[in-house]
PDB file of C-alpha atoms in Angstrom:
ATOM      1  CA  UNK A   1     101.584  92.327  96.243  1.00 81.00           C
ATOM      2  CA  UNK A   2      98.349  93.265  96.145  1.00 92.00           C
ATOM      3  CA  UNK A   3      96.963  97.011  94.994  1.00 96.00           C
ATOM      4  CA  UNK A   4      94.893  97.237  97.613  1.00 97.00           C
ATOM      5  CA  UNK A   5      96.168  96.940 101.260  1.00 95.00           C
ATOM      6  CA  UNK A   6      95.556  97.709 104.946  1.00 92.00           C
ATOM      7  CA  UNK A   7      92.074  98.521 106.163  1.00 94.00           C
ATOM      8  CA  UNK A   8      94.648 100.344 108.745  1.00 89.00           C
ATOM      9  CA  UNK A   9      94.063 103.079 111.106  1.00 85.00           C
ATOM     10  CA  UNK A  10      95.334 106.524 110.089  1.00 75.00           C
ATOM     11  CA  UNK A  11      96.076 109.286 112.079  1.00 70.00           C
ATOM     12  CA  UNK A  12      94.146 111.383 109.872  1.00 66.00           C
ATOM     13  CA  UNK A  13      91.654 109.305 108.286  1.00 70.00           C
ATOM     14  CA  UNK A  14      90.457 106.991 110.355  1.00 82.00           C
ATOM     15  CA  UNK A  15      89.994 103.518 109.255  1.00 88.00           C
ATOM     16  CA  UNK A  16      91.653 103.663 105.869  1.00 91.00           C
ATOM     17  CA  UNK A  17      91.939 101.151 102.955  1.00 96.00           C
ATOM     18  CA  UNK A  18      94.637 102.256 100.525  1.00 94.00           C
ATOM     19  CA  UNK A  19      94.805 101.874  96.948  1.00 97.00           C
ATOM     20  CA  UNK A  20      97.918 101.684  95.578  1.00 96.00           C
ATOM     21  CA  UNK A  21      98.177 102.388  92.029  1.00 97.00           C
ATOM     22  CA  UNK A  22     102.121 102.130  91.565  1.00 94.00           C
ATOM     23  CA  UNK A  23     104.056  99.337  90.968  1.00 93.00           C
ATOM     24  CA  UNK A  24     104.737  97.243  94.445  1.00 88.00           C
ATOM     25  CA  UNK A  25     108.370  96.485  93.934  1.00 90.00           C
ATOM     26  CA  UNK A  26     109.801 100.052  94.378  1.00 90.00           C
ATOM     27  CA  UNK A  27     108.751 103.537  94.068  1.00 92.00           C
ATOM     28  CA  UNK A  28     107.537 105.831  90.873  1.00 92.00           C
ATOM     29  CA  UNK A  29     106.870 109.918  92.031  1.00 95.00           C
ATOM     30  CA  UNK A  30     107.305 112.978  90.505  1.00 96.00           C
ATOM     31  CA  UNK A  31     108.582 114.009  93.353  1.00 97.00           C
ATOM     32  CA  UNK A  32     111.725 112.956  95.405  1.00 96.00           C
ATOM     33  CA  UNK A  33     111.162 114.399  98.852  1.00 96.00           C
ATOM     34  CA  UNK A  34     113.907 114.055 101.187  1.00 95.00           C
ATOM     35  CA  UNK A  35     111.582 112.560 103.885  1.00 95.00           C
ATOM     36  CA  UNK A  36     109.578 110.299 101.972  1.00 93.00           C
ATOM     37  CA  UNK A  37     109.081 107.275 104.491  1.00 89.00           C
ATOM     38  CA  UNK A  38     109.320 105.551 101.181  1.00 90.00           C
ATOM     39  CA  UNK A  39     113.008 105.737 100.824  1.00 91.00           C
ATOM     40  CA  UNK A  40     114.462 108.394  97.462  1.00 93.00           C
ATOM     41  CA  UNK A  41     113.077 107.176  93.850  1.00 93.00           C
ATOM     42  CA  UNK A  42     116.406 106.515  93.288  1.00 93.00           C
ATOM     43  CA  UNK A  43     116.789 103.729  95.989  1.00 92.00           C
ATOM     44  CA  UNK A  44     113.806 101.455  95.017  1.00 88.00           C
ATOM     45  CA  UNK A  45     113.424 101.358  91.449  1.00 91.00           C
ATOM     46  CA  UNK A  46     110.380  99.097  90.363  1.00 92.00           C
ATOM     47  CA  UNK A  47     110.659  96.247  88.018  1.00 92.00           C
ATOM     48  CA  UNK A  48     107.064  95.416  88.223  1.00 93.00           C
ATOM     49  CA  UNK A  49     104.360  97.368  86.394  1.00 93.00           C
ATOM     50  CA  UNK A  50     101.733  99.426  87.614  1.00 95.00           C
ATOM     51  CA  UNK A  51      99.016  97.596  88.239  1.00 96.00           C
ATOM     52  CA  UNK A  52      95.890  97.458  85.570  1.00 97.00           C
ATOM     53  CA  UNK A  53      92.373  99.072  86.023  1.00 98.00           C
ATOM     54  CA  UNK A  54      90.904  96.261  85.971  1.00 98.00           C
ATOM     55  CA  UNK A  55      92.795  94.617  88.821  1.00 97.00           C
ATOM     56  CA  UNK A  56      92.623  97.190  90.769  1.00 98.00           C
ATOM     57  CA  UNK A  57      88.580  96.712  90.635  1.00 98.00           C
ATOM     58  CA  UNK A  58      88.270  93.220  90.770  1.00 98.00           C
ATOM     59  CA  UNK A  59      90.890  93.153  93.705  1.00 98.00           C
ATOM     60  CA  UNK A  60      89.012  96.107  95.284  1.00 98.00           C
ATOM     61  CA  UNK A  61      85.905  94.268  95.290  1.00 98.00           C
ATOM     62  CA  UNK A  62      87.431  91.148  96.805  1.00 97.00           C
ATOM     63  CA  UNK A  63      88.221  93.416  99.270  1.00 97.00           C
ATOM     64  CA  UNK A  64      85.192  95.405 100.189  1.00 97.00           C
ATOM     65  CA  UNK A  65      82.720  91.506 100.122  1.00 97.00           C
ATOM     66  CA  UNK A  66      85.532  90.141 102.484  1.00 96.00           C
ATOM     67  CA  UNK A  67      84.881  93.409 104.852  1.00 95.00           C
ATOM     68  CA  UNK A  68      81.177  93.294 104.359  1.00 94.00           C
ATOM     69  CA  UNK A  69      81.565  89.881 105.483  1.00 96.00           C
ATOM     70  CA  UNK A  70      83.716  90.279 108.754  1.00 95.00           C
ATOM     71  CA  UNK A  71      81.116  93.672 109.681  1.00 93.00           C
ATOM     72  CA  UNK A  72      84.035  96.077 108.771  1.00 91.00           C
ATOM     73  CA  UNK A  73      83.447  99.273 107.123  1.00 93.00           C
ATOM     74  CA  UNK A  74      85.521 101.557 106.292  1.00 95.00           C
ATOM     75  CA  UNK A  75      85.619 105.311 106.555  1.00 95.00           C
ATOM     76  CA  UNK A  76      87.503 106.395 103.637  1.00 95.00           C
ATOM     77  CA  UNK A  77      89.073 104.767 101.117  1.00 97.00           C
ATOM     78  CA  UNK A  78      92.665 106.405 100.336  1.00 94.00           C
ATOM     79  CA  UNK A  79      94.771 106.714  96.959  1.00 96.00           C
ATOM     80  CA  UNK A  80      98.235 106.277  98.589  1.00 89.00           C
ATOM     81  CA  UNK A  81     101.189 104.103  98.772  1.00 85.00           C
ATOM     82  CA  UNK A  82     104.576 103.994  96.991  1.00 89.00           C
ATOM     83  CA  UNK A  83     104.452 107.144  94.648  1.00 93.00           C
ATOM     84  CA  UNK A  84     102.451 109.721  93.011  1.00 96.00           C
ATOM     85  CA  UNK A  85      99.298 107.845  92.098  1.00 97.00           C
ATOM     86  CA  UNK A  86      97.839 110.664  89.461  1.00 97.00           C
ATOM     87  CA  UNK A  87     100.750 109.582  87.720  1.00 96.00           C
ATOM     88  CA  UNK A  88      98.771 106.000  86.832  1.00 97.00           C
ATOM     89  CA  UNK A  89      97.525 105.974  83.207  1.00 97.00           C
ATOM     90  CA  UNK A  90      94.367 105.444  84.080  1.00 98.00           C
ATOM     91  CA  UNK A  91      93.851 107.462  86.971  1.00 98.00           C
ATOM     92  CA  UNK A  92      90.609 109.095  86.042  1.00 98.00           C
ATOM     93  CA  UNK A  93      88.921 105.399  85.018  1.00 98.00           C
ATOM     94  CA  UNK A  94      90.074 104.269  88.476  1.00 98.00           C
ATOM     95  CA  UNK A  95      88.791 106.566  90.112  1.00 98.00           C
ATOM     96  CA  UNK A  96      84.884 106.331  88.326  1.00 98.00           C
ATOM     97  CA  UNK A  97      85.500 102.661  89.099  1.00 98.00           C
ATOM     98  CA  UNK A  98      86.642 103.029  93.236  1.00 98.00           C
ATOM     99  CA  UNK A  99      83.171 105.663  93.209  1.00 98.00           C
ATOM    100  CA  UNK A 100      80.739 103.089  91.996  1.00 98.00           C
ATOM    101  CA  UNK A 101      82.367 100.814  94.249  1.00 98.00           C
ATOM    102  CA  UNK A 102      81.982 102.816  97.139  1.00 98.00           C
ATOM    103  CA  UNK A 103      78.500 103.583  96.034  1.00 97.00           C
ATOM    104  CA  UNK A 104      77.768  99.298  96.393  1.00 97.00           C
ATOM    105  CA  UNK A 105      79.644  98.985  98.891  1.00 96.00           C
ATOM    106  CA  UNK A 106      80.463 101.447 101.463  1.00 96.00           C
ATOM    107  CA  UNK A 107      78.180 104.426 101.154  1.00 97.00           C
ATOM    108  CA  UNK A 108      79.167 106.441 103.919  1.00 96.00           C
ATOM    109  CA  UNK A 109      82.544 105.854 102.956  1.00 97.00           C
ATOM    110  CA  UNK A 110      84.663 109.361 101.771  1.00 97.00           C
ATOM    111  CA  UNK A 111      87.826 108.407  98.813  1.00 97.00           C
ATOM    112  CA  UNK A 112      91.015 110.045  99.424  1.00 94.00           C
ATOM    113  CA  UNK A 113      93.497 110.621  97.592  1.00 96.00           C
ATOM    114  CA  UNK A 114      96.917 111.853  98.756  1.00 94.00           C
ATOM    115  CA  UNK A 115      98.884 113.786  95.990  1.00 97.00           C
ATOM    116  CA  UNK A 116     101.510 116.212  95.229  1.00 97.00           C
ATOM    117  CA  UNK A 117      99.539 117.616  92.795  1.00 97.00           C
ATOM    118  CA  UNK A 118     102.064 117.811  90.044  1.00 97.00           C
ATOM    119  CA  UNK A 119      99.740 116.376  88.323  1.00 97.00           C
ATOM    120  CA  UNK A 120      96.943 118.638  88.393  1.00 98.00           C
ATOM    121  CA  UNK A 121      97.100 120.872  85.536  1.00 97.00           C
ATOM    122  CA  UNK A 122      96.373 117.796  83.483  1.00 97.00           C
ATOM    123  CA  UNK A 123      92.853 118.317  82.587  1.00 98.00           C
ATOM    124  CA  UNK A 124      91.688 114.266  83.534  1.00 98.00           C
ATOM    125  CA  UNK A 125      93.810 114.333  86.426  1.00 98.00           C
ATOM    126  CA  UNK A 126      92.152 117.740  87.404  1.00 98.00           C
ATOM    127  CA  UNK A 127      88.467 116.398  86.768  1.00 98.00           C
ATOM    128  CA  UNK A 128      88.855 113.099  88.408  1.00 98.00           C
ATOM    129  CA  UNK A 129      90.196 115.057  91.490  1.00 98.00           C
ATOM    130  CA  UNK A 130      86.578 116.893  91.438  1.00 98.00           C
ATOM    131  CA  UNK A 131      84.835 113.474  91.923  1.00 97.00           C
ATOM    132  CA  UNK A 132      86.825 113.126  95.124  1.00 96.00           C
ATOM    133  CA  UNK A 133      85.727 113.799  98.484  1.00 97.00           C
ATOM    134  CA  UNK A 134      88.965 114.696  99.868  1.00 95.00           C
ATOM    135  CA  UNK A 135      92.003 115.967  97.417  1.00 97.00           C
ATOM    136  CA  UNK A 136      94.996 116.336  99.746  1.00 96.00           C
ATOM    137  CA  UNK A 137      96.945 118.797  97.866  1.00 98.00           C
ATOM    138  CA  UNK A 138     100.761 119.116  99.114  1.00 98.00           C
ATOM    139  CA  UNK A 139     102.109 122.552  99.140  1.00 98.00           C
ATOM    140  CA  UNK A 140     104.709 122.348 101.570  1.00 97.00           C
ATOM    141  CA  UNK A 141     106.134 126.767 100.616  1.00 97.00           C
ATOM    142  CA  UNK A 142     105.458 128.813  98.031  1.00 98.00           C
ATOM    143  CA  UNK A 143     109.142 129.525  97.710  1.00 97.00           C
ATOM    144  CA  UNK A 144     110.445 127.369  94.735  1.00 96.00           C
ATOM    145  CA  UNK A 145     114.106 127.038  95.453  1.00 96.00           C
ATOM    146  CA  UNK A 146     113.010 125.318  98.935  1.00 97.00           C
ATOM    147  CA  UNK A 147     110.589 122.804  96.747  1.00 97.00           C
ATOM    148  CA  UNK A 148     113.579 122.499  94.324  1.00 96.00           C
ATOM    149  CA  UNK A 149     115.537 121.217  97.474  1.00 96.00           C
ATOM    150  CA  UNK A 150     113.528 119.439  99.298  1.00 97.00           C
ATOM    151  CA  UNK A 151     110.477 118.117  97.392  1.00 97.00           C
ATOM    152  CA  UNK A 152     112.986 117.646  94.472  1.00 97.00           C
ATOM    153  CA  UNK A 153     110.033 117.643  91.266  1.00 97.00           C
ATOM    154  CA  UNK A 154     111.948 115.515  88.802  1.00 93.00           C
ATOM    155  CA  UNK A 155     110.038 117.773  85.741  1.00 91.00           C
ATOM    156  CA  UNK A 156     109.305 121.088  84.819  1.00 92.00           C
ATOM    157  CA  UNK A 157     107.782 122.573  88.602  1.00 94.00           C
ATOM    158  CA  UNK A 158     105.632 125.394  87.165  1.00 96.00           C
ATOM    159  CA  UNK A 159     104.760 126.932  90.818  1.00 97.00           C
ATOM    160  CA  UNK A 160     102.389 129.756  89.772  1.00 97.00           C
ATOM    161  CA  UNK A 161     100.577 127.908  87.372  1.00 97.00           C
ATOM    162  CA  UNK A 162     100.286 125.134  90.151  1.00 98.00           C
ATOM    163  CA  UNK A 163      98.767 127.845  92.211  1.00 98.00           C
ATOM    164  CA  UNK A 164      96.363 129.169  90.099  1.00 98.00           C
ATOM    165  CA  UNK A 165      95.024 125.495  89.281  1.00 98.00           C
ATOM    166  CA  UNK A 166      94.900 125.046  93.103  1.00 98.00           C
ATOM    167  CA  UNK A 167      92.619 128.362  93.537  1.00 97.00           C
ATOM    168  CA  UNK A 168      90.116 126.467  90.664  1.00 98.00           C
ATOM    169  CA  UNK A 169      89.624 123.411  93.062  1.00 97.00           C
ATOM    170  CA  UNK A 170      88.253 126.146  95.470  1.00 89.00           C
ATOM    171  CA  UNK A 171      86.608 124.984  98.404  1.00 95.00           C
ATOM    172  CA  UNK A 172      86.428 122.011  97.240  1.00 96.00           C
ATOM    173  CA  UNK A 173      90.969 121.440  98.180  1.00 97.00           C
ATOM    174  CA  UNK A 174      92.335 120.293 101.485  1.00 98.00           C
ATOM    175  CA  UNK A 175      95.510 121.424 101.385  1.00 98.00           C
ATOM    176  CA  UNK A 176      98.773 119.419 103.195  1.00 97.00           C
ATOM    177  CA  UNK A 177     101.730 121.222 104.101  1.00 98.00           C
ATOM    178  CA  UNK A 178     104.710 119.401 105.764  1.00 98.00           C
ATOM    179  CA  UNK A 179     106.702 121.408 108.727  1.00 98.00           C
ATOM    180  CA  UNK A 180     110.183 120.134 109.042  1.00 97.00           C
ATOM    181  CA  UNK A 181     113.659 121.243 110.722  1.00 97.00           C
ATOM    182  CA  UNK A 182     117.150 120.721 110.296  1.00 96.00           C
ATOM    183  CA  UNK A 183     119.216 120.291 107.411  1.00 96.00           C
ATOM    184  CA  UNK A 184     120.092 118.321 104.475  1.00 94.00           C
ATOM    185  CA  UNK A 185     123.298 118.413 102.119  1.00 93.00           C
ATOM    186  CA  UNK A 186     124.844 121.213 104.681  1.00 94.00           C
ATOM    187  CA  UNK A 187     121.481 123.469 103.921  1.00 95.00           C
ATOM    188  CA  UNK A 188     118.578 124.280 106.081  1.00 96.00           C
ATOM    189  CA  UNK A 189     115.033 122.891 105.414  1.00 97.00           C
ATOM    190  CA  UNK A 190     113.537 124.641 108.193  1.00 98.00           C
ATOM    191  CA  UNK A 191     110.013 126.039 106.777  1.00 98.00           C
ATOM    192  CA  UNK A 192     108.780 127.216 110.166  1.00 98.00           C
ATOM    193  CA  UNK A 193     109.832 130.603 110.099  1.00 97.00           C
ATOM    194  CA  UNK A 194     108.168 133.635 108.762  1.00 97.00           C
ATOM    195  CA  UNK A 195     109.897 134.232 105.721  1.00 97.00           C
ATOM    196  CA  UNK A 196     108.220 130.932 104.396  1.00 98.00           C
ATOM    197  CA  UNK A 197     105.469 130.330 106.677  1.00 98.00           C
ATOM    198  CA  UNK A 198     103.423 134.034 105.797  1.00 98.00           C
ATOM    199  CA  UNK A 199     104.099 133.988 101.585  1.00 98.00           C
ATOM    200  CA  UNK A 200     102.313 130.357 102.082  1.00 98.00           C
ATOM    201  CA  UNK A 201      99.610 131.467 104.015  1.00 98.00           C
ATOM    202  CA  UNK A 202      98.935 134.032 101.859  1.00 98.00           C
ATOM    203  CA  UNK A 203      98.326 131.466  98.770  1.00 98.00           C
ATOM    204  CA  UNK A 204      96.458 129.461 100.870  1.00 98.00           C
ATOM    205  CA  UNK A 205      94.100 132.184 101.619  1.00 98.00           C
ATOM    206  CA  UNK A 206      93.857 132.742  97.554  1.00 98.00           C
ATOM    207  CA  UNK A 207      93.259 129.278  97.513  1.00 98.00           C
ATOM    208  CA  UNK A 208      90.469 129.432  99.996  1.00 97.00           C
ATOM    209  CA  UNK A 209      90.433 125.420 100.931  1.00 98.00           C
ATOM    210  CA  UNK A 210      88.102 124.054 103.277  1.00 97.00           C
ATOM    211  CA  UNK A 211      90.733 122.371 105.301  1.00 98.00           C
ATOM    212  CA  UNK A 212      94.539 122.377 105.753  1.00 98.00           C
ATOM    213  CA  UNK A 213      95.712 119.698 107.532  1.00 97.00           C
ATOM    214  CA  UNK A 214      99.460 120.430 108.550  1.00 97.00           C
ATOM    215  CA  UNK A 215     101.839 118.012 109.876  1.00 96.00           C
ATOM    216  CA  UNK A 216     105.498 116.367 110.666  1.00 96.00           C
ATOM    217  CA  UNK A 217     107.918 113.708 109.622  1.00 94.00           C
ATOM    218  CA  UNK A 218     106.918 110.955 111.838  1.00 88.00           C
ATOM    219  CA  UNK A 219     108.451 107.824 110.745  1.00 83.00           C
ATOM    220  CA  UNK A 220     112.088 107.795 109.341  1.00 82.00           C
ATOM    221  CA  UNK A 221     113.120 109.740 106.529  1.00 87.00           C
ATOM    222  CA  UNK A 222     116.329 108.952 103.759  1.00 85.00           C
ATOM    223  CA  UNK A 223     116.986 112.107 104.779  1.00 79.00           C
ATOM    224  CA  UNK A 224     120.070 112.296 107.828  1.00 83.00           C
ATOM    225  CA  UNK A 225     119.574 115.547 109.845  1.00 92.00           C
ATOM    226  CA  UNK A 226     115.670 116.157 109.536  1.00 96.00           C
ATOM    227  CA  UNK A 227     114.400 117.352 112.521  1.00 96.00           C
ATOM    228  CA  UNK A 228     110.421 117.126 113.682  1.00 96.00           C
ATOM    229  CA  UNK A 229     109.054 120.688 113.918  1.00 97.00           C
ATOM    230  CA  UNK A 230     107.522 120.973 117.275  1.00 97.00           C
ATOM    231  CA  UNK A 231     104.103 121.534 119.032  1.00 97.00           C
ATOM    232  CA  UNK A 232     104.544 125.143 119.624  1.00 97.00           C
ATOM    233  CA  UNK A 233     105.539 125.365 116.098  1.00 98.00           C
ATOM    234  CA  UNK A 234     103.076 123.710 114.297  1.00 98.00           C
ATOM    235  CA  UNK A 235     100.077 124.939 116.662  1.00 98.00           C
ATOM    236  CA  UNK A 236     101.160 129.112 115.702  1.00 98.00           C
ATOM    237  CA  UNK A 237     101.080 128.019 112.491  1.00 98.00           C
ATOM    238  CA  UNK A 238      97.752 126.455 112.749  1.00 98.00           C
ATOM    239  CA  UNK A 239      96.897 129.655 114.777  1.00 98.00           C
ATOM    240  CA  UNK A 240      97.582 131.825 111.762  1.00 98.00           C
ATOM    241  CA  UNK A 241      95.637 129.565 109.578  1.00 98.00           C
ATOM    242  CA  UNK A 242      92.392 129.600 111.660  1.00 98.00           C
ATOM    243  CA  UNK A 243      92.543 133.593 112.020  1.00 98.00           C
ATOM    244  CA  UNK A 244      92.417 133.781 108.258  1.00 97.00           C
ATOM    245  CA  UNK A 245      88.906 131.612 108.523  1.00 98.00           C
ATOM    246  CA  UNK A 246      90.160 128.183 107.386  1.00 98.00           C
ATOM    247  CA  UNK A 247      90.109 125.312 109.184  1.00 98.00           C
ATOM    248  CA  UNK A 248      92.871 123.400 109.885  1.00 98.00           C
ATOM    249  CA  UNK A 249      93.998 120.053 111.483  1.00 96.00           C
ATOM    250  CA  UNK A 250      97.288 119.477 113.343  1.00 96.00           C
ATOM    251  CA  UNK A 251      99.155 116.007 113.180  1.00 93.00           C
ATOM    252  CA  UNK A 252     102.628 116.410 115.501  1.00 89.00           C
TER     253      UNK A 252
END
């Protein structure tokens, strides 16, 4: 399978062409979140390798003449797919390579990449971030046993030092938070409520990001018992977010 895939239509990003820097077969994150629509690490894992740097710009290329050809451009092209992709080797080549790309290609184009950030304090990881238009950060809480249960790091989780690397990205950080209900393993994973919902809006406003986009499971999740959190939910949220003078964009 190929490393680069779609151009599809994302609720968030418009028309999006995803590069996929993990291996296609299965699924390599740092994280194991209990609604990954990717299934639990432990369910898929890959026997392939992750894909080179330089197939992922020759293939990318391919790509973006075949588009030029058929009049399609796209709006953004995405880092996503099957696992953590600031966990590739090469992540900060990549993403020099995907700019001047871009640059040839697809001008107006933004790059996105969607990570859990575990990666961050990694100084290559951290600079090649800074080259991106739009780092979507995940910070779901600031309140590490929840992350221990539900995000499920499968390293060393160092949350304030996490933080602190997050408030260096400055306005520079969209942060994404995911809103969920119900329960998992007989224990809640509602983070909806107060006691989580006002120590993480409090770090976001030390973080001082120029967006937070905050959203819900929408497709299905390995988890049994997640529940969507709902409209009225997710809009106070977004209410609280907005009086602290940050924007923020709401996906139900």
């Amino acid at each position: 399978a190929s490393p680069v895939f779609g151009p599809i239509h994302s609720r968030r990003l418009g028309i999006s062409l995803g590069i996929n820097l993990l291996p296609a077969d299965g699924k390599i994150c740092s994280f194991d979140c209990i609604y990954c629509e990717c299934g639990l690490n432990a369910e898929r894992p890959p026997h392939a390798r992750m894909p080179s740097r330089e197939l992922v710009r020759s293939v990318l290329r391919d790509k973006l003449e075949t588009l030029r050809a058929e009049n399609v451009i796209p709006d953004t092209l995405t880092f996503a797919g099957n696992g953590e992709p600031t966990g590739h080797p090469q992540f900060a080549e990549i993403v020099d390579d995907v700019r001047a790309l871009r640059d040839e290609y697809c001008p107006k184009a933004v790059i996105s990449v969607l990570t859990n950030a575990t990666h961050i304090l990694k100084e290559d990881v951290f600079q090649a971030l800074l080259k991106i238009d739009n780092p979507l950060l995940k910070l779901d809480t600031v309140n590490l046993d929840y992350i221990l249960r539900v995000d499920r790091p499968n390293a060393h989780y160092d949350l304030p030092k996490l933080l602190a690397r997050m408030e260096a990205f400055g306005k520079h950080a969209i942060i994404q938070t995911m809103f969920i209900k119900g329960t998992w393993q007989g224990q809640s994973v509602d983070n909806t409520g107060n006691e989580y919902v006002l120590p993480w809006l409090e770090a976001i406003k030390r973080i001082g990001p120029r967006l937070v986009t905050i959203y819900t499971i929408d497709r299905e999740t390995p988890g049994e018992g997640l529940q969507k959190a709902t409209k009225e939910e997710l809009d106070h949220i977004a209410d609280l977010v907005r009086a602290a003078g940050i924007e923020v964009t709401v996906s139900y």
